[in-house]
Short mmCIF file of C-alpha atoms and ligand atoms in Angstrom, two decimals:
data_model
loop_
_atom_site.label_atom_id
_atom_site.label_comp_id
_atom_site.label_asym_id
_atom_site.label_seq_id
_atom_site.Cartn_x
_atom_site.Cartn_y
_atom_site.Cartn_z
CA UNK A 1 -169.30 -30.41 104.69
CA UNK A 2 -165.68 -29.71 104.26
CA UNK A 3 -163.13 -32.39 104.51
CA UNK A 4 -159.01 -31.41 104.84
CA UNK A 5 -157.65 -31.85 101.15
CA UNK A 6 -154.73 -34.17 101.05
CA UNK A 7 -151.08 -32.69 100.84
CA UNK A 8 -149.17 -34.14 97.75
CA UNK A 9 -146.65 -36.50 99.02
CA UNK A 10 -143.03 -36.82 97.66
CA UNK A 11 -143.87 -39.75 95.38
CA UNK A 12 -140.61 -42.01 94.55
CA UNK A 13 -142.41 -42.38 90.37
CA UNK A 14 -143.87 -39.12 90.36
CA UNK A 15 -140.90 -37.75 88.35
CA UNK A 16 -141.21 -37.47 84.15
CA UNK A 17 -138.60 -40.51 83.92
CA UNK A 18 -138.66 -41.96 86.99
CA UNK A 19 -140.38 -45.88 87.49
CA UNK A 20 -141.82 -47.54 90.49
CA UNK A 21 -140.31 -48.23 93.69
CA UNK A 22 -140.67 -51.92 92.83
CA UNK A 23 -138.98 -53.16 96.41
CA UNK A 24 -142.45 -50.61 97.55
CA UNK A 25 -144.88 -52.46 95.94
CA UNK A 26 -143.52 -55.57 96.93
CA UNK A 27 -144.09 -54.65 100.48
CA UNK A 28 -147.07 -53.04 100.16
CA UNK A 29 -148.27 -56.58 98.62
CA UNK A 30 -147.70 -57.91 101.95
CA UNK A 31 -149.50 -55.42 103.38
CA UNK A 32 -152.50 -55.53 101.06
CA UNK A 33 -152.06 -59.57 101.67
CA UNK A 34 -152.28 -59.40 105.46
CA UNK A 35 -154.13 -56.16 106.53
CA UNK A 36 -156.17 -54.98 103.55
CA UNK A 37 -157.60 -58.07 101.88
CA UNK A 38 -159.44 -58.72 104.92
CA UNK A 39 -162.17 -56.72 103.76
CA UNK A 40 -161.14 -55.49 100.22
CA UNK A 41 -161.29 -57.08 97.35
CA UNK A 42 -158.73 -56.88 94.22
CA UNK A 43 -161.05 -58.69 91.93
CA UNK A 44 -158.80 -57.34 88.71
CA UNK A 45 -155.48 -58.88 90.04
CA UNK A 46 -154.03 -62.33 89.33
CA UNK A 47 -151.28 -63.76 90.89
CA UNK A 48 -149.32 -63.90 87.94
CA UNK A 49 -149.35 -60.48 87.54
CA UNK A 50 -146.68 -59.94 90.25
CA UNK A 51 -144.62 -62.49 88.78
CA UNK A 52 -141.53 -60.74 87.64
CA UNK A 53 -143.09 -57.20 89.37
CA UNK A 54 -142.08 -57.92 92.60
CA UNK A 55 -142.14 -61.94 92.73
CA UNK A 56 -139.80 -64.27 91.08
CA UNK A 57 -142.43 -67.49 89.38
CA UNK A 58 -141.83 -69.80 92.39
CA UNK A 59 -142.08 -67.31 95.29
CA UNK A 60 -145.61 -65.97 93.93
CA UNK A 61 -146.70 -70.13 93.26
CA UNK A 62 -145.86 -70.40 96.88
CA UNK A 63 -148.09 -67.01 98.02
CA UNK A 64 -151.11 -68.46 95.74
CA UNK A 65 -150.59 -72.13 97.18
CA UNK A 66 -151.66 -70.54 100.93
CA UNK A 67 -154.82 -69.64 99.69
CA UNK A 68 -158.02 -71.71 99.35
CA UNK A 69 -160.07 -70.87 96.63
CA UNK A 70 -163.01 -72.55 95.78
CA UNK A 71 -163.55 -74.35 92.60
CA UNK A 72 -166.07 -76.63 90.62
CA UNK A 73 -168.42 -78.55 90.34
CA UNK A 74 -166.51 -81.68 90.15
CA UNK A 75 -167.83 -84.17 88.16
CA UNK A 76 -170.05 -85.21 90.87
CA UNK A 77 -171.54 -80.85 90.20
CA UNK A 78 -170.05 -80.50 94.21
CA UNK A 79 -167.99 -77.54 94.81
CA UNK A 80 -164.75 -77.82 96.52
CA UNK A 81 -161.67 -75.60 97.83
CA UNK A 82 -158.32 -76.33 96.75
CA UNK A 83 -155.01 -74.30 96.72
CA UNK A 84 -154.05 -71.10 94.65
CA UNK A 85 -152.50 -71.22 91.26
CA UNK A 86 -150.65 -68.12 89.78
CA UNK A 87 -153.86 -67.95 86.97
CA UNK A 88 -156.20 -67.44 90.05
CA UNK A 89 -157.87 -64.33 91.00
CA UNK A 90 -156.90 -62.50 94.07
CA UNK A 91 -159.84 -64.28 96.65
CA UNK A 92 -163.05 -62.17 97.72
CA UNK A 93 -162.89 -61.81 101.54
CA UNK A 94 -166.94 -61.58 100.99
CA UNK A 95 -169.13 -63.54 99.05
CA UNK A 96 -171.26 -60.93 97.93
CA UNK A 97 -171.92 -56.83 98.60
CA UNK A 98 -174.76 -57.73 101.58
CA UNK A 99 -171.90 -60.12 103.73
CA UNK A 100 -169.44 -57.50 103.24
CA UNK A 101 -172.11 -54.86 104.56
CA UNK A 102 -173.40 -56.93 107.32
CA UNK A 103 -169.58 -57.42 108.55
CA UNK A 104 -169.11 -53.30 108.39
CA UNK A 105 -171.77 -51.33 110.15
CA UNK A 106 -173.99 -51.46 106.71
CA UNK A 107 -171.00 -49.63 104.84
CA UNK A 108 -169.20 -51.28 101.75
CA UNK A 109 -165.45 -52.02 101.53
CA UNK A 110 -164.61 -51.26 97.84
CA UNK A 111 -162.65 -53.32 95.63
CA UNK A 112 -159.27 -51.68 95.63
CA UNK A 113 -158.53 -52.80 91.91
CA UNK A 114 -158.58 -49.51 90.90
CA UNK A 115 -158.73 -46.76 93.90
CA UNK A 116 -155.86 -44.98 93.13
CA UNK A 117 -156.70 -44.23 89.41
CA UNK A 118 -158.83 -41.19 88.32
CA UNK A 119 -157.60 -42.27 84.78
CA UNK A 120 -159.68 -45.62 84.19
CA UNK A 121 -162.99 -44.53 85.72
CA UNK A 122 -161.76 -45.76 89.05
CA UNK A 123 -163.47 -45.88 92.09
CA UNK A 124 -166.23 -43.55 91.66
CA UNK A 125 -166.54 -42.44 94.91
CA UNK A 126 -163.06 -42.15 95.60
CA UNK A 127 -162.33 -40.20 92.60
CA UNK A 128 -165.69 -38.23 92.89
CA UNK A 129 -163.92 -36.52 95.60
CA UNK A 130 -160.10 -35.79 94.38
CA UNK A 131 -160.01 -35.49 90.39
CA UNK A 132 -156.31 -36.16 90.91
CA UNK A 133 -153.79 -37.36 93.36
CA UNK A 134 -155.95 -40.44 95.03
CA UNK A 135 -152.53 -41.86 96.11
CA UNK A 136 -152.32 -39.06 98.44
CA UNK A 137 -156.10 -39.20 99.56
CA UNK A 138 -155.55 -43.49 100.18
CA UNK A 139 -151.97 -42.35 102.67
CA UNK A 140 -154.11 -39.42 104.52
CA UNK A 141 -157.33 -41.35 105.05
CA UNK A 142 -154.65 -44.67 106.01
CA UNK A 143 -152.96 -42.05 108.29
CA UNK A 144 -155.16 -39.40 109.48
CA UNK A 145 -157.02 -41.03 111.90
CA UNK A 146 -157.23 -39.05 115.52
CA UNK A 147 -159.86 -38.29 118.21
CA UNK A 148 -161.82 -35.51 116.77
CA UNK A 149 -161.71 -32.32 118.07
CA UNK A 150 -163.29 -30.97 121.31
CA UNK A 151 -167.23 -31.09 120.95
CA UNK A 152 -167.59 -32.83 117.44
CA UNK A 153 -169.34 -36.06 117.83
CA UNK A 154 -169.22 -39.34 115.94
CA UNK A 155 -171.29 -41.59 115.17
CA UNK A 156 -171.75 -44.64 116.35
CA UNK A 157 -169.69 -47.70 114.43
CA UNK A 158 -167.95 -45.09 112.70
CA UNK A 159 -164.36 -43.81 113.30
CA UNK A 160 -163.03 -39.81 112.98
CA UNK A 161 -160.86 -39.08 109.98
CA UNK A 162 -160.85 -35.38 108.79
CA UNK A 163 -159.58 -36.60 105.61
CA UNK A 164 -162.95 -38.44 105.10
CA UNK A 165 -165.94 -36.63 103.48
CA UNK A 166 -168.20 -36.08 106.37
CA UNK A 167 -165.69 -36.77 108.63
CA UNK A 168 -167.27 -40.42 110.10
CA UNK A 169 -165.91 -43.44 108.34
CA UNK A 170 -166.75 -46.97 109.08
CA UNK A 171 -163.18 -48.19 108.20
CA UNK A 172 -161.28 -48.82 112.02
CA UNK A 173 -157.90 -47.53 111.74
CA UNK A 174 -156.42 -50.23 109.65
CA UNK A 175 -152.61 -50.01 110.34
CA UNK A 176 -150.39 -49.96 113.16
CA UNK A 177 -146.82 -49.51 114.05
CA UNK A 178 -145.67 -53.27 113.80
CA UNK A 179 -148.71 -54.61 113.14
CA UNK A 180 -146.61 -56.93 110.33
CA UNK A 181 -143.38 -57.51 109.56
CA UNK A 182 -141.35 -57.06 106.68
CA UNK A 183 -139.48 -59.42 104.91
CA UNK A 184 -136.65 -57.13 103.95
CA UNK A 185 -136.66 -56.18 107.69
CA UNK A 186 -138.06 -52.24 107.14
CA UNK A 187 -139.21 -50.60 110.06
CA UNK A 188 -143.15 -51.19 109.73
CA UNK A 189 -144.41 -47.73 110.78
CA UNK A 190 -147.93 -46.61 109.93
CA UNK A 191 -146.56 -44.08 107.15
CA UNK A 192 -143.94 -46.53 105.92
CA UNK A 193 -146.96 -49.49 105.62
CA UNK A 194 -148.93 -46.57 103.94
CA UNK A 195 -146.81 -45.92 101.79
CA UNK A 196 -145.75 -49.12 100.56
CA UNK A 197 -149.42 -50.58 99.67
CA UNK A 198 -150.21 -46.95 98.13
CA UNK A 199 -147.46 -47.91 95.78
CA UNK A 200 -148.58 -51.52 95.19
CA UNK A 201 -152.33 -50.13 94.67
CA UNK A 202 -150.69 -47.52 92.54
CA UNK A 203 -148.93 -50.41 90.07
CA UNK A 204 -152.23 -52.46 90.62
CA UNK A 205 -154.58 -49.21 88.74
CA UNK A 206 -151.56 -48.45 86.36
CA UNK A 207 -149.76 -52.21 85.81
CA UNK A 208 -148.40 -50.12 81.95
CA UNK A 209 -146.48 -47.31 83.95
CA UNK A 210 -142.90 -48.21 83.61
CA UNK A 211 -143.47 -49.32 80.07
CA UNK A 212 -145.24 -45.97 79.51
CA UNK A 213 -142.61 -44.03 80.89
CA UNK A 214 -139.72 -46.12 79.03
CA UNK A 215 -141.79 -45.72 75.67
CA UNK A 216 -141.47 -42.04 76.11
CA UNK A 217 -137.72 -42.33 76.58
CA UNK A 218 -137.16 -44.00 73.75
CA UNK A 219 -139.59 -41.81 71.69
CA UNK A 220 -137.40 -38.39 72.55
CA UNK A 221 -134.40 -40.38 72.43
CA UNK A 222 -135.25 -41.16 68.19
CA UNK A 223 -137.31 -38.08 67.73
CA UNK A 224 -134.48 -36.01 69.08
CA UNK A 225 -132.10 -37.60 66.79
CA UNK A 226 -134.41 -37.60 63.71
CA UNK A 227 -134.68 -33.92 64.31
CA UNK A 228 -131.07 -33.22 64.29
CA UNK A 229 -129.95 -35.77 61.28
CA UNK A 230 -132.97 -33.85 59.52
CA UNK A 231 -131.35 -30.13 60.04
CA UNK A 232 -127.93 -31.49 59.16
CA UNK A 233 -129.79 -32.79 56.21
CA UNK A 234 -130.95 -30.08 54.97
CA UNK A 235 -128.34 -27.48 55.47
CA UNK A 236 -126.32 -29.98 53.30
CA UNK A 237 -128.94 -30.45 50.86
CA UNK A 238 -129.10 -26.41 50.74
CA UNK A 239 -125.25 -25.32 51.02
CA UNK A 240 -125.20 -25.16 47.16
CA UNK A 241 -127.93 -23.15 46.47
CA UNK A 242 -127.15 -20.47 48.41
C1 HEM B 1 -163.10 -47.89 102.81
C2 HEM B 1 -158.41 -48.62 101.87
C3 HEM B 1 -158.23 -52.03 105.33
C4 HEM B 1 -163.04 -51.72 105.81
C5 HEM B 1 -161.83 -47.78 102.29
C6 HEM B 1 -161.44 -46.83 101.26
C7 HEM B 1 -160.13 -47.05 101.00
C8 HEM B 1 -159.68 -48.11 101.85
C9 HEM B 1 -159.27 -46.30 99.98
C10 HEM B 1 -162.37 -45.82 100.57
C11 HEM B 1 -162.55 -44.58 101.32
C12 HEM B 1 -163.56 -43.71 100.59
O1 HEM B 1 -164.66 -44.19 100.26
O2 HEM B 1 -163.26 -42.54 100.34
C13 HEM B 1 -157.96 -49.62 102.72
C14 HEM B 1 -156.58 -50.10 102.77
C15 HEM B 1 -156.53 -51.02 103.77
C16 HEM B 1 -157.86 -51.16 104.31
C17 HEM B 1 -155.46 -49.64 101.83
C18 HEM B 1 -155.31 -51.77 104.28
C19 HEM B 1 -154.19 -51.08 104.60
C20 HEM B 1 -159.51 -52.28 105.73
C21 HEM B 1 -159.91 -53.30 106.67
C22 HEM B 1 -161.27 -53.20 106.80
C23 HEM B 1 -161.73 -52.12 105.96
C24 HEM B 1 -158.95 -54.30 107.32
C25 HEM B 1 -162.21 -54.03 107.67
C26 HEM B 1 -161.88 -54.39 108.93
C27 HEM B 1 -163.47 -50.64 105.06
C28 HEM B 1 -164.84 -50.15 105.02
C29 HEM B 1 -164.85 -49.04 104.16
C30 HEM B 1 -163.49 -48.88 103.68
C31 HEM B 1 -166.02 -50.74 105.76
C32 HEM B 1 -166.04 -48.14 103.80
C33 HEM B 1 -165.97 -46.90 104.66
C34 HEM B 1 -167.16 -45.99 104.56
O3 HEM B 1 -167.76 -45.90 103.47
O4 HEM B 1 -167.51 -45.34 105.57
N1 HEM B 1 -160.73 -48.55 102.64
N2 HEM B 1 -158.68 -50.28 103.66
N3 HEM B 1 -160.63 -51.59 105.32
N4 HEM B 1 -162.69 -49.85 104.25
FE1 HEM B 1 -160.69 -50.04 103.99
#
């Protein structure tokens, strides 16, 4: 079975210096928030964690405070729901793997914690497929949905996308033009919504990779100066002897 292979896409961070598009993962937060988290879970994200990523304190107490997550027992051992805090997990849109299958023609929505990252393990099927660029497979499979060709069948449930291994996928097209809108007021077209929650997933597999990249700056920066002061050094040291 042969699948198209994802083009690499133009990244904004792909460069050796460069950092997130951090007004991108913002907005892909709202998509994840309103479109995604429907079905996926994020079950390694916090709310905090986009405090000061894309979220001032307050506006990310607010997000949390629309959602109801259940807590307990009280000390009467009943469960109850109460409003998000920032410490809260991201909530499950499923209770467990057989609801989420039951709600998806038997397939499983997988926790999107990590789907972009080949680096920490990942998503093993995701990154069984592509051994790099998953950022680019998540935008074609978001984006390549279309009525398959003349004669090829599908299955039942499932939904065409060429970008899919066998083709059949049981995820409906998931975005549409419009289908929210920004706060900043961008144009919500399929590939900008694409790429905007690629980005956020991207920061949600690799939270470290501003730091990472900033480290490195600084690490040329004083290498490159240690190796000069150590030349001058030692043509000084050796003028004498000559
Ligand atoms: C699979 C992303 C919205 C249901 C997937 C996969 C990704 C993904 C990366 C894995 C594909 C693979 O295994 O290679 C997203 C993103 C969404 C989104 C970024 C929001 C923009 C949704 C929604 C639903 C859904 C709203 C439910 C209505 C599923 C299901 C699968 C899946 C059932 C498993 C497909 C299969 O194995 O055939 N999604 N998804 N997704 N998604 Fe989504």
């Amino acid at each position: 079975e042969l699948e198209l292979h994802p083009p690499h896409y133009p990244w904004a961070h792909k460069g050796f210096l460069s950092s997130l598009d951090h007004a991108s993962i913002r907005r892909g937060y709202e998509v994840y928030r309103q479109v995604c988290a429907a079905c996926h879970s994020m079950e390694q994200l916090a709310y905090r964690h986009l405090v000061d990523v894309a979220y001032t304190e307050e506006e990310m107490k607010a997000i949390a405070s629309e959602a109801q997550i259940e807590d307990g027992p009280d000390d009467d051992g009943n469960m109850f729901t109460r409003p998000g805090k920032l410490s809260d997990s991201f909530p499950k849109p499923y209770p467990n793997e057989q609801a989420a299958r039951a709600a998806n023609a038997g397939a499983y929505p997988p926790d999107l914690s990590l789907i972009t990252s080949a680096r920490h393990g990942g998503e093993a099927l995701v990154v069984r497929r592509l051994d790099n660029g998953c950022k680019d497979y998540v935008f074609s499979i978001l984006t390549g949905y279309t009525d398959p060709p003349a004669g090829v069948e599908v299955k039942d449930d499932l939904y065409y996308n060429p970008y899919f291994p066998g083709q059949n996928i049981a995820m409906a097209p998931a975005l549409y033009n419009e289908i929210i809108e920004y706060e900043d007021g961008t144009p919500a077209t399929v590939s900008q919504l694409a790429k905007d929650v690629c980005t956020f997933l991207k920061w949600a597999a690799e939270p470290e990779h501003d730091d990472r990249k900033r480290m490195g700056m600084k690490a040329m920066t004083i290498l490159g100066f240690l190796t000069f002061a150590s030349y001058y050094y030692k043509r000084h040291k050796w003028s004498v002897l000559k």
